[in-house]
Every structure is written in structure tokens, then in C-alpha cells.
Tab-separated table of C-alpha atoms in Angstrom:
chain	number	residue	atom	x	y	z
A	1	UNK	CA	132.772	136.382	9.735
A	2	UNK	CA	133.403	140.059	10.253
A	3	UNK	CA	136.572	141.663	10.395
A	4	UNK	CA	136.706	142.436	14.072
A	5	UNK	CA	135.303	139.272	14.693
A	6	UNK	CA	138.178	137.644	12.325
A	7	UNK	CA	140.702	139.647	14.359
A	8	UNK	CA	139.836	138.528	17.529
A	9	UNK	CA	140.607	134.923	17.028
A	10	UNK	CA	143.795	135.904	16.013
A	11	UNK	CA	144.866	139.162	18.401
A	12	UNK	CA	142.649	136.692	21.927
A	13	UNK	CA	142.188	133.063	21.161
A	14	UNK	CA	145.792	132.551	19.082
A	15	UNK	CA	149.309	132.744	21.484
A	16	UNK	CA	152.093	134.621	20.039
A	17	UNK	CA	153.843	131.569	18.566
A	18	UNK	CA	150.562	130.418	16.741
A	19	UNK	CA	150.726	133.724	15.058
A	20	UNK	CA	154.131	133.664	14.036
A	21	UNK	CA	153.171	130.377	12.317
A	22	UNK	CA	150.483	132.235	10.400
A	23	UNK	CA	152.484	134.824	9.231
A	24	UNK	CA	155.004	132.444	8.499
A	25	UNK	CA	152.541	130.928	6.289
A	26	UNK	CA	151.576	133.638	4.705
A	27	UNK	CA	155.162	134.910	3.899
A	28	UNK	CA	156.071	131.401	3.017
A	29	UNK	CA	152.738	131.391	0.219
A	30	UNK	CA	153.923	134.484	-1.084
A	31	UNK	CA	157.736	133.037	-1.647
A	32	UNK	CA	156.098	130.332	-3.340
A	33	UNK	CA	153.831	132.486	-5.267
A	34	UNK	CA	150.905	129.855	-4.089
A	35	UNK	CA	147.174	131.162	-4.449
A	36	UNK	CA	148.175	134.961	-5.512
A	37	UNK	CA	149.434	135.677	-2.171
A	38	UNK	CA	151.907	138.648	-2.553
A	39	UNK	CA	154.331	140.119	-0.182
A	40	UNK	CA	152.293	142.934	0.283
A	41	UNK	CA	149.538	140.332	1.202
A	42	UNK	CA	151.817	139.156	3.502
A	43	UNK	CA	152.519	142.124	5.180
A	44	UNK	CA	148.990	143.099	5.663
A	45	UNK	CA	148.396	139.955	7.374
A	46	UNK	CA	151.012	140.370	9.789
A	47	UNK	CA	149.952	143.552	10.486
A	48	UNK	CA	146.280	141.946	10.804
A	49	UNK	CA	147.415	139.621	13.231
A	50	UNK	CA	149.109	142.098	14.868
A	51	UNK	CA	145.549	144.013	15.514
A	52	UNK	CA	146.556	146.664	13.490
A	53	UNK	CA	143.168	148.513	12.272
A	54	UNK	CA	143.862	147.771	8.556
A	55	UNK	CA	140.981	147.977	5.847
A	56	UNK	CA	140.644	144.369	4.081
A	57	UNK	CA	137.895	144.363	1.647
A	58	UNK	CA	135.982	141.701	2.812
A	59	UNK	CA	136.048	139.538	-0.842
A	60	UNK	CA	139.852	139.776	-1.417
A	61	UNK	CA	141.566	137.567	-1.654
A	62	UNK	CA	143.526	137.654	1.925
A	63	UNK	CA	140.751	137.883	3.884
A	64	UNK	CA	139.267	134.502	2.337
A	65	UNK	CA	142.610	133.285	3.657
A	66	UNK	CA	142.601	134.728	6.852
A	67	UNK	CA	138.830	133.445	7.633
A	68	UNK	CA	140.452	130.112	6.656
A	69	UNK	CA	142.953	129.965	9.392
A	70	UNK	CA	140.652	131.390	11.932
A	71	UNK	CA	138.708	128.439	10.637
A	72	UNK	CA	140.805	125.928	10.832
A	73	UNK	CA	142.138	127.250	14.244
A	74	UNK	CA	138.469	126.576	15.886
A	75	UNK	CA	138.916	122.635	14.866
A	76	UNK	CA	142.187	121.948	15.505
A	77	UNK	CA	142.271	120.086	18.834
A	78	UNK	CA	144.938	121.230	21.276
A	79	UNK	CA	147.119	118.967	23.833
A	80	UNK	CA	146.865	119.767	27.161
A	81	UNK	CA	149.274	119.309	30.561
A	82	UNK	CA	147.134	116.437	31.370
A	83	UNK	CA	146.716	114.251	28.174
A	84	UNK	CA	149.672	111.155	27.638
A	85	UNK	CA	152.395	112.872	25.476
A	86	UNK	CA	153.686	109.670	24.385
A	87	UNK	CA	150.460	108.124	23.540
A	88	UNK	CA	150.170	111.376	21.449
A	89	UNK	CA	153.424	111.197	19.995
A	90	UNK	CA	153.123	107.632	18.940
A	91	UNK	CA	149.914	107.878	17.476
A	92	UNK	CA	151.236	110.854	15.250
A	93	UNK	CA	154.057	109.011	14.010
A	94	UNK	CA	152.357	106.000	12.887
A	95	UNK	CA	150.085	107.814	11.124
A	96	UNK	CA	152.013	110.183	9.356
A	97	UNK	CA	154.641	107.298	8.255
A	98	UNK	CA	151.781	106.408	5.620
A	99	UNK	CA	152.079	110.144	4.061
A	100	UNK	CA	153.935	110.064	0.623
A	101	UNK	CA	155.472	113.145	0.664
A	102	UNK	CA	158.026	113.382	-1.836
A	103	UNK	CA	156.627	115.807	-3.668
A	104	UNK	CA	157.596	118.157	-0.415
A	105	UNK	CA	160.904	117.437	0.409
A	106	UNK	CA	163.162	119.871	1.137
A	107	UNK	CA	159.744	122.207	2.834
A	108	UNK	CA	158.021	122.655	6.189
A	109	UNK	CA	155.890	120.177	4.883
A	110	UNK	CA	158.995	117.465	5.116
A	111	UNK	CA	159.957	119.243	8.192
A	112	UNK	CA	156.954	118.741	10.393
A	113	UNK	CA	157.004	115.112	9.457
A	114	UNK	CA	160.816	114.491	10.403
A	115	UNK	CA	160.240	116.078	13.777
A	116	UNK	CA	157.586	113.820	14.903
A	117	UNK	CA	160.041	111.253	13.674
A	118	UNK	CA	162.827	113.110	16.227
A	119	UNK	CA	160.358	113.349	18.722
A	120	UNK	CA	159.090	109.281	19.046
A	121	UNK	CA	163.228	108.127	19.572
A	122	UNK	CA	163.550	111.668	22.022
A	123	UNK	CA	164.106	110.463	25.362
A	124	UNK	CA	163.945	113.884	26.953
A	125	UNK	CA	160.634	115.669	27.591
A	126	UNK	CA	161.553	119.102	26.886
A	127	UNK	CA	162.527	118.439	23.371
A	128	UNK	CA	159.416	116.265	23.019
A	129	UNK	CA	157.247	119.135	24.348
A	130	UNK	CA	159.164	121.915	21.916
A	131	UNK	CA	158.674	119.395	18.800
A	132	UNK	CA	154.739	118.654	19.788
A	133	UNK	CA	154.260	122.355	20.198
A	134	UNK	CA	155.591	123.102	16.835
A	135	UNK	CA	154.074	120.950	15.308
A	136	UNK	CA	150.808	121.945	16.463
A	137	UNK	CA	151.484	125.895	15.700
A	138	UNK	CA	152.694	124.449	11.629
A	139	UNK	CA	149.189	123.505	11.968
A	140	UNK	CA	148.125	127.032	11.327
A	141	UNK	CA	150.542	127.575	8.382
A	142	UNK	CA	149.189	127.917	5.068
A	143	UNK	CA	151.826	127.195	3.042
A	144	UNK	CA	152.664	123.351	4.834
A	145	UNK	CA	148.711	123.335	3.782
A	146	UNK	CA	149.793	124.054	0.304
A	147	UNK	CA	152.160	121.008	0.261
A	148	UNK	CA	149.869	118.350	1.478
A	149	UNK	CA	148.179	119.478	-1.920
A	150	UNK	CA	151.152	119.260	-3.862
A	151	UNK	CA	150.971	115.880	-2.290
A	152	UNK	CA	146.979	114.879	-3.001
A	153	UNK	CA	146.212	115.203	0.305
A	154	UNK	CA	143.534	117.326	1.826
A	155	UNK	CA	145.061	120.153	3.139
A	156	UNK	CA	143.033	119.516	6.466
A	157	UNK	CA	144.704	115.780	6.807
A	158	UNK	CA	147.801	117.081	9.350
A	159	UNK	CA	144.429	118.424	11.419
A	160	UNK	CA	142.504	115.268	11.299
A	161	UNK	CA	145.497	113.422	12.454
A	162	UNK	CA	146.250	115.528	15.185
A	163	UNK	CA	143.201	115.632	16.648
A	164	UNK	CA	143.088	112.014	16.269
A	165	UNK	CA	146.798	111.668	18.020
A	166	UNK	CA	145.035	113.863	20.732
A	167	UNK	CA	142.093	111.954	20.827
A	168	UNK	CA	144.859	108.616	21.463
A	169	UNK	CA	146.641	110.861	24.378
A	170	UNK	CA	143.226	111.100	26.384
A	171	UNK	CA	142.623	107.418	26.374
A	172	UNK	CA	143.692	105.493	29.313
């Protein structure tokens, strides 16, 4: 993908809060030292993001992570106004209760999880919504990807299960 292309998933497709999530990630990667990512790395991403005209040599080691996001940002399913939140909800839940994620606690990783948890016993919407949506922006964030290795899981299993969860929320 070229850089302009790259940028525009992230500067049109992405809302603000998506991109916070990525940066997040990125800073988050760089705290952890995960994959080389340094704080300058970090910085240049947000600045990326951002649209900032910044040179990134197209075989460094950021942009190979920032074509991965755009990436998985183009098969992550999204939940719309008119699909069953519930449904959704549920179907999340039960599916992430078989994740063994010790290996995470105390991270986002652990985090993500135990709001999905909040959000199946939440009796009011707005909370359910604010949980679902964050959920769906951690989705973007490289360094909960980084756990779910930790784990031996496939850093694209919080995807699959989403999109699955969305899949559930569109049945009748």
C-alpha cells in the first residue's frame, strides 16, 4: 500500500476515537518494548495518523505496522444503529469466557475482556453502547494484539469474534 494511500484509511475511513486506540497501541508497544517499537516510533505514528506529511521509509519497521492496522481495520466488522446490541453483547461474552488469559492480567488485554463481562449484567444502554464501542476501537490496538500472543492466540482472534458477535446481532 502506498503511503498516502496508508494515510487515508487512517486521516478518512478511521473516527477520532479509533485513532486514539492506534496510537494508544503504538505507545502502549513501545512501553512494553514489543516488536522494536520505540517512542520515537510512537510519535511518528501519531503524527501519521494525524496526516502529518512525515517521510516513513516504506520497509521500516513502523510502516509494516501501520499497513497492519489499516489492514486489520478493512476486516473488522462494525455494529451498526440497527443490529440487536444484546444479541451482540451476548454472543461476545460467551465466546470470550473460553479465552485463557492469565498470561494478560493486569493489561488492556484483561481489560477488554472484563468490560464485555460489565456490559452483559449492564442494564442501561448507554453504558452498554460506551463498553461495545470501546471495545471495538481496542480492536485497532496493537499492543492488546500483542497479548493475545502472549496468550497463544492469534492476534486476529478478538476480530474473528467480533465479527462473529456482529454477525449474531443481525440475525433475527
Amino acid at each position: 500500500m502506498r503511503q498516502k494511500e496508508l494515510q487515508k484509511v487512517f486521516t478518512e475511513k478511521m473516527n477520532k476515537m479509533q485513532c486514539l486506540a492506534v496510537v494508544a497501541g503504538f505507545f502502549g508497544m513501545a512501553a512494553e518494548g514489543y516488536r522494536g517499537i520505540t517512542k520515537t516510533d510512537a510519535e511518528d505514528a501519531r503524527r501519521f495518523v494525524d496526516g502529518e506529511n512525515i517521510n516513513i521509509k516504506d520497509d521500516s519497521n513502523l510502516y509494516f505496522w501501520l499497513e497492519l492496522v489499516a489492514m486489520r481495520f478493512n476486516f473488522i466488522k462494525w455494529l451498526n444503529y440497527s443490529d440487536d446490541l444484546d444479541k451482540y453483547i451476548n454472543a461476545l461474552a460467551d465466546s470470550l469466557t473460553d479465552i485463557d488469559y492469565k498470561n494478560a492480567l493486569g493489561s488492556d488485554l484483561e481489560g477488554v475482556i472484563y468490560e464485555m463481562k460489565i456490559a452483559r449484567r449492564s442494564n442501561n444502554f448507554k453504558e452498554k453502547i460506551a463498553l461495545v464501542s470501546n471495545f471495538q476501537e481496542n480492536l485497532l490496538n496493537l499492543e492488546i494484539m500483542e497479548h493475545l500472543e502472549d496468550c497463544y492466540y492469534n492476534r486476529d482472534l478478538l476480530i474473528d469474534l467480533n465479527n462473529k458477535a456482529v454477525q449474531a446481532s443481525k440475525k433475527l
